[in-house]
Amino acid sequence: MDSLGLALLPPSPPRRKRAAVAASTTEKTQLCQPLPSWLGGAAPAFAAGAVLLAVDKIVRADPNWIGTVRMRQALRAAAAGARLLRHREDEAGLRDAHHLTRPGDDPGPAGKLYRLWRDFSTRPARLAGPSLAALTEALGVRAPAGAFDGVTLASENPDPLAAALAAADSCVAALDAGAGEGDVLAAMAADLVLARRLGWPRPLSVIGAAGVGRRGTVAERYAKVLREALACHGQAIELERRAARLIAAAATLRVKGAERGVAALLADDVVSAGDLCRAGSAQLGSDRAARRFLERLVELGALRETTRRPTFRLYGL
């Protein structure tokens, strides 16, 4: 057994056959479908609702790559929040702040914001006071007594998107916060309400990524949500295809821990070789072994290296 963890395993089908079976199975169960062309001429509020219905179908199906969708929406939401808070980090900088900072070390203000959105995207969509209070504390926002009563009231609106935007407005009006912190918390409250109204187990950070702040007309805000919902749906279509390619390529590799490595890749935006070596993750052995596994998938066209750096590289679908 070499550093890649090659093991003597029981006989299995030839590599090409395993890859073909994996690919054909995925094709038969294709989940994401293109949106109808008539949406381009529809009113923003109606079109946004229609696109969210398509996204809802994907979320409810819970494909094995939905974790990547969640984490990429969290990244986009964090980038939008970073602009509001005047942090200099873009999406690439936020990725570095999270993945290249050792556990326990300070990732900086922007990195903390990104981690907050990541954590937000994995927690149950609950409107209970403690849930919103924890977000308030993490953002350093002062929330007077009863600050979230309006959020709860807004969540009773049967229109999911109208309820989400009303919750954001209510949150901003009730908080003693600056424009940046208040808008970030309002976006999180809106995404919680949207998830609750749609019956999603966890929020998807669509409102946060759309950058819907306190300014703008109702039509302008719906248009922002529409653009983000379209981007989210388009991303899901692409990720479904890339996930199928990754699974098929990984099936050709005789690497111990490959299945867990693929699961880790499908659950996140990007990963580093170090991420796959930590306890509780893929546990591919050494950093060198994990890096060779990732680079091999890049060579097979099943994975992308996102940094274009010779070191401290990050990999994702």
mmCIF file of C-alpha atoms in Angstrom:
data_model
loop_
_atom_site.group_PDB
_atom_site.id
_atom_site.type_symbol
_atom_site.label_atom_id
_atom_site.label_comp_id
_atom_site.label_asym_id
_atom_site.label_seq_id
_atom_site.Cartn_x
_atom_site.Cartn_y
_atom_site.Cartn_z
ATOM 1 C CA MET A 1 0.000 0.000 0.000
ATOM 2 C CA ASP A 2 1.530 3.365 -1.052
ATOM 3 C CA SER A 3 0.890 6.830 0.333
ATOM 4 C CA LEU A 4 -2.346 7.073 -1.616
ATOM 5 C CA GLY A 5 -3.781 4.289 0.502
ATOM 6 C CA LEU A 6 -4.100 1.776 -2.335
ATOM 7 C CA ALA A 7 -5.614 -1.353 -0.832
ATOM 8 C CA LEU A 8 -6.108 -4.949 -1.861
ATOM 9 C CA LEU A 9 -9.852 -4.995 -2.325
ATOM 10 C CA PRO A 10 -12.220 -7.749 -3.484
ATOM 11 C CA PRO A 11 -12.627 -8.121 -7.255
ATOM 12 C CA SER A 12 -14.869 -5.488 -8.766
ATOM 13 C CA PRO A 13 -16.153 -4.639 -12.257
ATOM 14 C CA PRO A 14 -13.667 -3.110 -14.711
ATOM 15 C CA ARG A 15 -13.068 0.613 -14.270
ATOM 16 C CA ARG A 16 -14.715 1.594 -17.542
ATOM 17 C CA LYS A 17 -17.795 -0.476 -16.702
ATOM 18 C CA ARG A 18 -18.091 1.067 -13.231
ATOM 19 C CA ALA A 19 -17.791 4.568 -14.681
ATOM 20 C CA ALA A 20 -20.334 3.818 -17.404
ATOM 21 C CA VAL A 21 -22.824 2.443 -14.887
ATOM 22 C CA ALA A 22 -22.395 5.496 -12.655
ATOM 23 C CA ALA A 23 -22.863 7.870 -15.580
ATOM 24 C CA SER A 24 -25.885 6.074 -17.053
ATOM 25 C CA THR A 25 -27.597 5.885 -13.667
ATOM 26 C CA THR A 26 -27.221 9.629 -13.194
ATOM 27 C CA GLU A 27 -28.538 10.411 -16.680
ATOM 28 C CA LYS A 28 -31.699 8.419 -15.993
ATOM 29 C CA THR A 29 -32.379 10.355 -12.823
ATOM 30 C CA GLN A 30 -31.625 13.879 -14.027
ATOM 31 C CA LEU A 31 -33.285 16.251 -11.585
ATOM 32 C CA CYS A 32 -32.722 19.782 -12.886
ATOM 33 C CA GLN A 33 -34.609 20.921 -15.962
ATOM 34 C CA PRO A 34 -34.283 24.170 -17.965
ATOM 35 C CA LEU A 35 -36.732 26.906 -17.102
ATOM 36 C CA PRO A 36 -39.429 27.922 -19.618
ATOM 37 C CA SER A 37 -38.512 30.771 -21.955
ATOM 38 C CA TRP A 38 -41.667 32.747 -21.161
ATOM 39 C CA LEU A 39 -40.258 33.635 -17.740
ATOM 40 C CA GLY A 40 -38.146 36.299 -19.440
ATOM 41 C CA GLY A 41 -41.252 38.388 -20.106
ATOM 42 C CA ALA A 42 -43.000 37.856 -16.789
ATOM 43 C CA ALA A 43 -43.262 40.383 -13.966
ATOM 44 C CA PRO A 44 -40.336 40.067 -11.519
ATOM 45 C CA ALA A 45 -42.513 39.018 -8.578
ATOM 46 C CA PHE A 46 -44.240 36.278 -10.576
ATOM 47 C CA ALA A 47 -41.039 35.132 -12.274
ATOM 48 C CA ALA A 48 -39.154 35.017 -8.962
ATOM 49 C CA GLY A 49 -41.872 32.816 -7.487
ATOM 50 C CA ALA A 50 -41.771 30.491 -10.491
ATOM 51 C CA VAL A 51 -37.991 30.109 -10.293
ATOM 52 C CA LEU A 52 -38.143 29.501 -6.547
ATOM 53 C CA LEU A 53 -40.668 26.744 -7.267
ATOM 54 C CA ALA A 54 -38.064 25.084 -9.497
ATOM 55 C CA VAL A 55 -35.416 25.525 -6.797
ATOM 56 C CA ASP A 56 -37.873 24.108 -4.256
ATOM 57 C CA LYS A 57 -38.122 20.913 -6.302
ATOM 58 C CA ILE A 58 -34.344 20.517 -6.108
ATOM 59 C CA VAL A 59 -34.168 21.187 -2.373
ATOM 60 C CA ARG A 60 -36.953 18.703 -1.640
ATOM 61 C CA ALA A 61 -35.256 16.010 -3.738
ATOM 62 C CA ASP A 62 -32.152 16.418 -1.514
ATOM 63 C CA PRO A 63 -29.560 15.247 -4.090
ATOM 64 C CA ASN A 64 -26.116 14.235 -2.853
ATOM 65 C CA TRP A 65 -24.650 17.523 -4.175
ATOM 66 C CA ILE A 66 -27.108 19.854 -2.413
ATOM 67 C CA GLY A 67 -24.412 20.643 0.154
ATOM 68 C CA THR A 68 -22.350 22.296 -2.574
ATOM 69 C CA VAL A 69 -25.341 24.432 -3.565
ATOM 70 C CA ARG A 70 -25.842 25.496 0.060
ATOM 71 C CA MET A 71 -22.190 26.383 0.609
ATOM 72 C CA ARG A 72 -21.926 28.320 -2.662
ATOM 73 C CA GLN A 73 -25.022 30.301 -1.761
ATOM 74 C CA ALA A 74 -23.447 30.942 1.642
ATOM 75 C CA LEU A 75 -20.299 32.173 -0.125
ATOM 76 C CA ARG A 76 -22.313 34.528 -2.328
ATOM 77 C CA ALA A 77 -24.250 35.806 0.672
ATOM 78 C CA ALA A 78 -21.031 36.382 2.606
ATOM 79 C CA ALA A 79 -19.556 38.277 -0.356
ATOM 80 C CA ALA A 80 -22.658 40.481 -0.511
ATOM 81 C CA GLY A 81 -22.420 41.065 3.238
ATOM 82 C CA ALA A 82 -18.705 41.826 3.001
ATOM 83 C CA ARG A 83 -19.449 44.574 0.479
ATOM 84 C CA LEU A 84 -22.051 46.052 2.831
ATOM 85 C CA LEU A 85 -19.554 45.997 5.699
ATOM 86 C CA ARG A 86 -16.790 47.398 3.484
ATOM 87 C CA HIS A 87 -14.501 44.405 3.843
ATOM 88 C CA ARG A 88 -11.996 44.073 1.022
ATOM 89 C CA GLU A 89 -12.302 40.278 0.575
ATOM 90 C CA ASP A 90 -14.071 38.939 -2.513
ATOM 91 C CA GLU A 91 -15.259 35.333 -2.890
ATOM 92 C CA ALA A 92 -11.712 34.051 -3.395
ATOM 93 C CA GLY A 93 -10.528 35.932 -0.322
ATOM 94 C CA LEU A 94 -13.379 34.542 1.751
ATOM 95 C CA ARG A 95 -12.512 31.009 0.675
ATOM 96 C CA ASP A 96 -8.900 31.528 1.698
ATOM 97 C CA ALA A 97 -9.887 33.044 5.043
ATOM 98 C CA HIS A 98 -11.926 29.956 5.910
ATOM 99 C CA HIS A 99 -10.068 27.026 4.367
ATOM 100 C CA LEU A 100 -6.488 28.198 4.892
ATOM 101 C CA THR A 101 -6.850 29.321 8.505
ATOM 102 C CA ARG A 102 -5.987 26.662 11.044
ATOM 103 C CA PRO A 103 -8.796 25.484 13.335
ATOM 104 C CA GLY A 104 -8.918 27.761 16.352
ATOM 105 C CA ASP A 105 -7.115 30.645 14.637
ATOM 106 C CA ASP A 106 -8.805 33.945 13.855
ATOM 107 C CA PRO A 107 -9.904 34.093 10.177
ATOM 108 C CA GLY A 108 -10.441 37.864 10.370
ATOM 109 C CA PRO A 109 -13.705 39.844 10.206
ATOM 110 C CA ALA A 110 -14.590 38.725 6.674
ATOM 111 C CA GLY A 111 -13.701 35.123 7.446
ATOM 112 C CA LYS A 112 -15.921 35.212 10.523
ATOM 113 C CA LEU A 113 -18.774 36.559 8.404
ATOM 114 C CA TYR A 114 -18.309 33.729 5.894
ATOM 115 C CA ARG A 115 -18.249 31.144 8.672
ATOM 116 C CA LEU A 116 -21.407 32.642 10.104
ATOM 117 C CA TRP A 117 -23.203 32.225 6.764
ATOM 118 C CA ARG A 118 -21.844 28.672 6.419
ATOM 119 C CA ASP A 119 -23.068 27.774 9.885
ATOM 120 C CA PHE A 120 -26.401 29.495 9.186
ATOM 121 C CA SER A 121 -26.864 27.364 6.060
ATOM 122 C CA THR A 122 -26.463 24.093 7.941
ATOM 123 C CA ARG A 123 -28.763 24.823 10.873
ATOM 124 C CA PRO A 124 -32.502 23.996 10.987
ATOM 125 C CA ALA A 125 -34.752 26.779 9.702
ATOM 126 C CA ARG A 126 -36.225 27.882 13.003
ATOM 127 C CA LEU A 127 -37.662 31.273 13.905
ATOM 128 C CA ALA A 128 -37.351 30.702 17.641
ATOM 129 C CA GLY A 129 -35.999 33.647 19.598
ATOM 130 C CA PRO A 130 -32.713 31.945 20.584
ATOM 131 C CA SER A 131 -31.897 31.245 16.935
ATOM 132 C CA LEU A 132 -32.210 34.885 15.859
ATOM 133 C CA ALA A 133 -30.641 36.082 19.095
ATOM 134 C CA ALA A 134 -27.533 34.008 18.414
ATOM 135 C CA LEU A 135 -27.170 35.590 14.966
ATOM 136 C CA THR A 136 -27.638 39.020 16.514
ATOM 137 C CA GLU A 137 -24.874 38.386 19.024
ATOM 138 C CA ALA A 138 -22.519 37.016 16.368
ATOM 139 C CA LEU A 139 -22.952 40.181 14.298
ATOM 140 C CA GLY A 140 -22.554 42.468 17.302
ATOM 141 C CA VAL A 141 -26.019 43.950 16.840
ATOM 142 C CA ARG A 142 -28.120 45.319 19.700
ATOM 143 C CA ALA A 143 -31.625 43.874 19.695
ATOM 144 C CA PRO A 144 -34.187 45.441 22.047
ATOM 145 C CA ALA A 145 -36.900 43.339 23.638
ATOM 146 C CA GLY A 146 -39.468 42.195 21.105
ATOM 147 C CA ALA A 147 -37.191 43.053 18.171
ATOM 148 C CA PHE A 148 -38.172 39.908 16.288
ATOM 149 C CA ASP A 149 -41.922 39.989 16.906
ATOM 150 C CA GLY A 150 -42.411 41.553 13.494
ATOM 151 C CA VAL A 151 -40.380 38.779 11.864
ATOM 152 C CA THR A 152 -42.694 36.183 13.370
ATOM 153 C CA LEU A 153 -45.745 38.153 12.249
ATOM 154 C CA ALA A 154 -44.389 38.569 8.717
ATOM 155 C CA SER A 155 -43.739 34.823 8.482
ATOM 156 C CA GLU A 156 -47.487 34.196 8.613
ATOM 157 C CA ASN A 157 -47.945 35.687 5.141
ATOM 158 C CA PRO A 158 -48.863 32.782 2.805
ATOM 159 C CA ASP A 159 -46.756 34.298 0.009
ATOM 160 C CA PRO A 160 -43.221 32.986 0.785
ATOM 161 C CA LEU A 161 -41.274 35.735 -0.965
ATOM 162 C CA ALA A 162 -43.488 38.577 0.277
ATOM 163 C CA ALA A 163 -43.181 37.132 3.786
ATOM 164 C CA ALA A 164 -39.381 37.029 3.511
ATOM 165 C CA LEU A 165 -39.056 40.629 2.329
ATOM 166 C CA ALA A 166 -41.504 41.843 4.986
ATOM 167 C CA ALA A 167 -39.455 40.023 7.624
ATOM 168 C CA ALA A 168 -36.309 41.784 6.421
ATOM 169 C CA ASP A 169 -38.011 45.193 6.642
ATOM 170 C CA SER A 170 -39.354 44.441 10.100
ATOM 171 C CA CYS A 171 -35.944 43.333 11.301
ATOM 172 C CA VAL A 172 -34.192 46.454 10.022
ATOM 173 C CA ALA A 173 -36.819 48.755 11.567
ATOM 174 C CA ALA A 174 -36.572 47.127 14.995
ATOM 175 C CA LEU A 175 -32.778 46.937 15.350
ATOM 176 C CA ASP A 176 -30.325 49.459 16.703
ATOM 177 C CA ALA A 177 -27.677 48.699 14.081
ATOM 178 C CA GLY A 178 -25.672 50.229 11.294
ATOM 179 C CA ALA A 179 -26.638 49.736 7.679
ATOM 180 C CA GLY A 180 -24.198 46.876 7.124
ATOM 181 C CA GLU A 181 -24.798 44.726 10.200
ATOM 182 C CA GLY A 182 -28.533 45.426 10.190
ATOM 183 C CA ASP A 183 -28.901 44.441 6.540
ATOM 184 C CA VAL A 184 -26.921 41.216 7.016
ATOM 185 C CA LEU A 185 -29.109 40.178 9.955
ATOM 186 C CA ALA A 186 -32.251 41.196 8.036
ATOM 187 C CA ALA A 187 -31.150 39.023 5.106
ATOM 188 C CA MET A 188 -30.654 36.058 7.421
ATOM 189 C CA ALA A 189 -34.095 36.599 8.969
ATOM 190 C CA ALA A 190 -35.580 36.788 5.459
ATOM 191 C CA ASP A 191 -33.885 33.562 4.371
ATOM 192 C CA LEU A 192 -35.144 31.846 7.526
ATOM 193 C CA VAL A 193 -38.704 32.958 6.791
ATOM 194 C CA LEU A 194 -38.406 31.920 3.139
ATOM 195 C CA ALA A 195 -37.185 28.465 4.180
ATOM 196 C CA ARG A 196 -39.970 28.131 6.722
ATOM 197 C CA ARG A 197 -42.692 29.122 4.268
ATOM 198 C CA LEU A 198 -41.357 26.739 1.613
ATOM 199 C CA GLY A 199 -40.913 23.895 4.073
ATOM 200 C CA TRP A 200 -37.146 23.616 3.631
ATOM 201 C CA PRO A 201 -35.225 21.943 6.454
ATOM 202 C CA ARG A 202 -32.394 24.509 6.226
ATOM 203 C CA PRO A 203 -32.094 27.961 4.635
ATOM 204 C CA LEU A 204 -30.515 28.372 1.209
ATOM 205 C CA SER A 205 -29.296 31.997 1.541
ATOM 206 C CA VAL A 206 -31.050 33.231 -1.598
ATOM 207 C CA ILE A 207 -32.078 36.588 -0.098
ATOM 208 C CA GLY A 208 -28.657 37.121 1.445
ATOM 209 C CA ALA A 209 -26.880 36.407 -1.823
ATOM 210 C CA ALA A 210 -29.254 38.726 -3.692
ATOM 211 C CA GLY A 211 -28.053 41.668 -1.604
ATOM 212 C CA VAL A 212 -31.575 42.917 -0.981
ATOM 213 C CA GLY A 213 -31.057 45.832 1.386
ATOM 214 C CA ARG A 214 -33.310 48.440 2.871
ATOM 215 C CA ARG A 215 -33.190 50.636 -0.216
ATOM 216 C CA GLY A 216 -34.986 50.274 -3.527
ATOM 217 C CA THR A 217 -38.540 49.922 -4.702
ATOM 218 C CA VAL A 218 -40.524 46.737 -4.280
ATOM 219 C CA ALA A 219 -40.037 45.940 -7.979
ATOM 220 C CA GLU A 220 -36.283 46.461 -7.714
ATOM 221 C CA ARG A 221 -36.034 44.115 -4.755
ATOM 222 C CA TYR A 222 -38.062 41.422 -6.490
ATOM 223 C CA ALA A 223 -35.809 41.828 -9.533
ATOM 224 C CA LYS A 224 -32.727 41.226 -7.356
ATOM 225 C CA VAL A 225 -34.260 38.091 -5.881
ATOM 226 C CA LEU A 226 -35.212 36.919 -9.377
ATOM 227 C CA ARG A 227 -31.633 37.310 -10.618
ATOM 228 C CA GLU A 228 -30.281 35.381 -7.646
ATOM 229 C CA ALA A 229 -32.889 32.635 -7.911
ATOM 230 C CA LEU A 230 -32.036 32.244 -11.606
ATOM 231 C CA ALA A 231 -28.332 32.072 -10.741
ATOM 232 C CA CYS A 232 -29.017 29.486 -8.037
ATOM 233 C CA HIS A 233 -31.079 27.326 -10.407
ATOM 234 C CA GLY A 234 -28.508 27.624 -13.181
ATOM 235 C CA GLN A 235 -25.775 26.669 -10.736
ATOM 236 C CA ALA A 236 -27.777 23.606 -9.672
ATOM 237 C CA ILE A 237 -28.078 22.460 -13.293
ATOM 238 C CA GLU A 238 -24.311 22.745 -13.723
ATOM 239 C CA LEU A 239 -23.517 21.106 -10.385
ATOM 240 C CA GLU A 240 -25.719 18.121 -11.162
ATOM 241 C CA ARG A 241 -23.706 17.522 -14.334
ATOM 242 C CA ARG A 242 -20.377 18.024 -12.573
ATOM 243 C CA ALA A 243 -21.365 15.777 -9.678
ATOM 244 C CA ALA A 244 -22.202 12.989 -12.114
ATOM 245 C CA ARG A 245 -18.800 13.408 -13.754
ATOM 246 C CA LEU A 246 -17.048 13.350 -10.378
ATOM 247 C CA ILE A 247 -18.820 10.182 -9.247
ATOM 248 C CA ALA A 248 -18.058 8.443 -12.534
ATOM 249 C CA ALA A 249 -14.380 9.459 -12.428
ATOM 250 C CA ALA A 250 -13.945 8.469 -8.793
ATOM 251 C CA ALA A 251 -15.347 5.031 -9.599
ATOM 252 C CA THR A 252 -12.270 4.406 -11.760
ATOM 253 C CA LEU A 253 -9.838 5.100 -8.899
ATOM 254 C CA ARG A 254 -8.683 2.327 -6.577
ATOM 255 C CA VAL A 255 -8.060 4.636 -3.628
ATOM 256 C CA LYS A 256 -8.866 3.863 -0.033
ATOM 257 C CA GLY A 257 -11.266 6.503 1.264
ATOM 258 C CA ALA A 258 -12.287 7.661 -2.229
ATOM 259 C CA GLU A 259 -16.015 7.437 -1.466
ATOM 260 C CA ARG A 260 -15.637 9.585 1.616
ATOM 261 C CA GLY A 261 -13.470 12.006 -0.358
ATOM 262 C CA VAL A 262 -16.211 12.362 -2.980
ATOM 263 C CA ALA A 263 -18.818 12.855 -0.252
ATOM 264 C CA ALA A 264 -16.707 15.668 1.233
ATOM 265 C CA LEU A 265 -16.416 17.334 -2.177
ATOM 266 C CA LEU A 266 -20.176 17.092 -2.756
ATOM 267 C CA ALA A 267 -20.884 18.618 0.652
ATOM 268 C CA ASP A 268 -18.878 21.830 0.276
ATOM 269 C CA ASP A 269 -18.032 24.681 -2.045
ATOM 270 C CA VAL A 270 -14.322 23.807 -2.195
ATOM 271 C CA VAL A 271 -11.920 21.760 -0.081
ATOM 272 C CA SER A 272 -8.194 21.740 0.528
ATOM 273 C CA ALA A 273 -6.039 18.647 0.801
ATOM 274 C CA GLY A 274 -5.806 19.379 4.516
ATOM 275 C CA ASP A 275 -9.603 19.332 4.819
ATOM 276 C CA LEU A 276 -9.610 15.713 3.626
ATOM 277 C CA CYS A 277 -7.043 14.674 6.241
ATOM 278 C CA ARG A 278 -8.772 16.026 9.330
ATOM 279 C CA ALA A 279 -10.579 13.753 11.745
ATOM 280 C CA GLY A 280 -14.226 13.356 10.849
ATOM 281 C CA SER A 281 -13.713 14.053 7.133
ATOM 282 C CA ALA A 282 -12.595 11.803 4.297
ATOM 283 C CA GLN A 283 -9.430 10.726 6.148
ATOM 284 C CA LEU A 284 -7.426 9.993 3.024
ATOM 285 C CA GLY A 285 -4.246 9.679 5.045
ATOM 286 C CA SER A 286 -1.461 12.179 4.553
ATOM 287 C CA ASP A 287 -1.758 15.624 3.025
ATOM 288 C CA ARG A 288 0.289 14.362 0.091
ATOM 289 C CA ALA A 289 -2.072 11.423 -0.464
ATOM 290 C CA ALA A 290 -5.127 13.694 -0.395
ATOM 291 C CA ARG A 291 -3.460 16.130 -2.786
ATOM 292 C CA ARG A 292 -2.652 13.336 -5.240
ATOM 293 C CA PHE A 293 -6.251 12.139 -5.062
ATOM 294 C CA LEU A 294 -7.560 15.630 -5.817
ATOM 295 C CA GLU A 295 -5.040 16.280 -8.590
ATOM 296 C CA ARG A 296 -5.932 12.989 -10.243
ATOM 297 C CA LEU A 297 -9.586 14.014 -10.324
ATOM 298 C CA VAL A 298 -8.542 17.331 -11.880
ATOM 299 C CA GLU A 299 -6.609 15.426 -14.569
ATOM 300 C CA LEU A 300 -9.729 13.378 -15.288
ATOM 301 C CA GLY A 301 -11.764 16.561 -15.782
ATOM 302 C CA ALA A 302 -13.980 15.772 -12.801
ATOM 303 C CA LEU A 303 -12.771 18.539 -10.507
ATOM 304 C CA ARG A 304 -11.514 22.123 -10.751
ATOM 305 C CA GLU A 305 -8.628 23.749 -8.934
ATOM 306 C CA THR A 306 -9.951 27.221 -8.161
ATOM 307 C CA THR A 307 -6.876 29.223 -7.075
ATOM 308 C CA ARG A 308 -4.359 28.624 -9.909
ATOM 309 C CA ARG A 309 -1.645 28.678 -7.264
ATOM 310 C CA PRO A 310 1.225 26.181 -6.975
ATOM 311 C CA THR A 311 0.562 25.807 -3.245
ATOM 312 C CA PHE A 312 -2.365 26.241 -0.848
ATOM 313 C CA ARG A 313 -4.695 24.993 -3.558
ATOM 314 C CA LEU A 314 -8.477 24.584 -3.276
ATOM 315 C CA TYR A 315 -10.610 22.125 -5.238
ATOM 316 C CA GLY A 316 -14.309 21.937 -6.012
ATOM 317 C CA LEU A 317 -16.959 21.000 -8.563
#
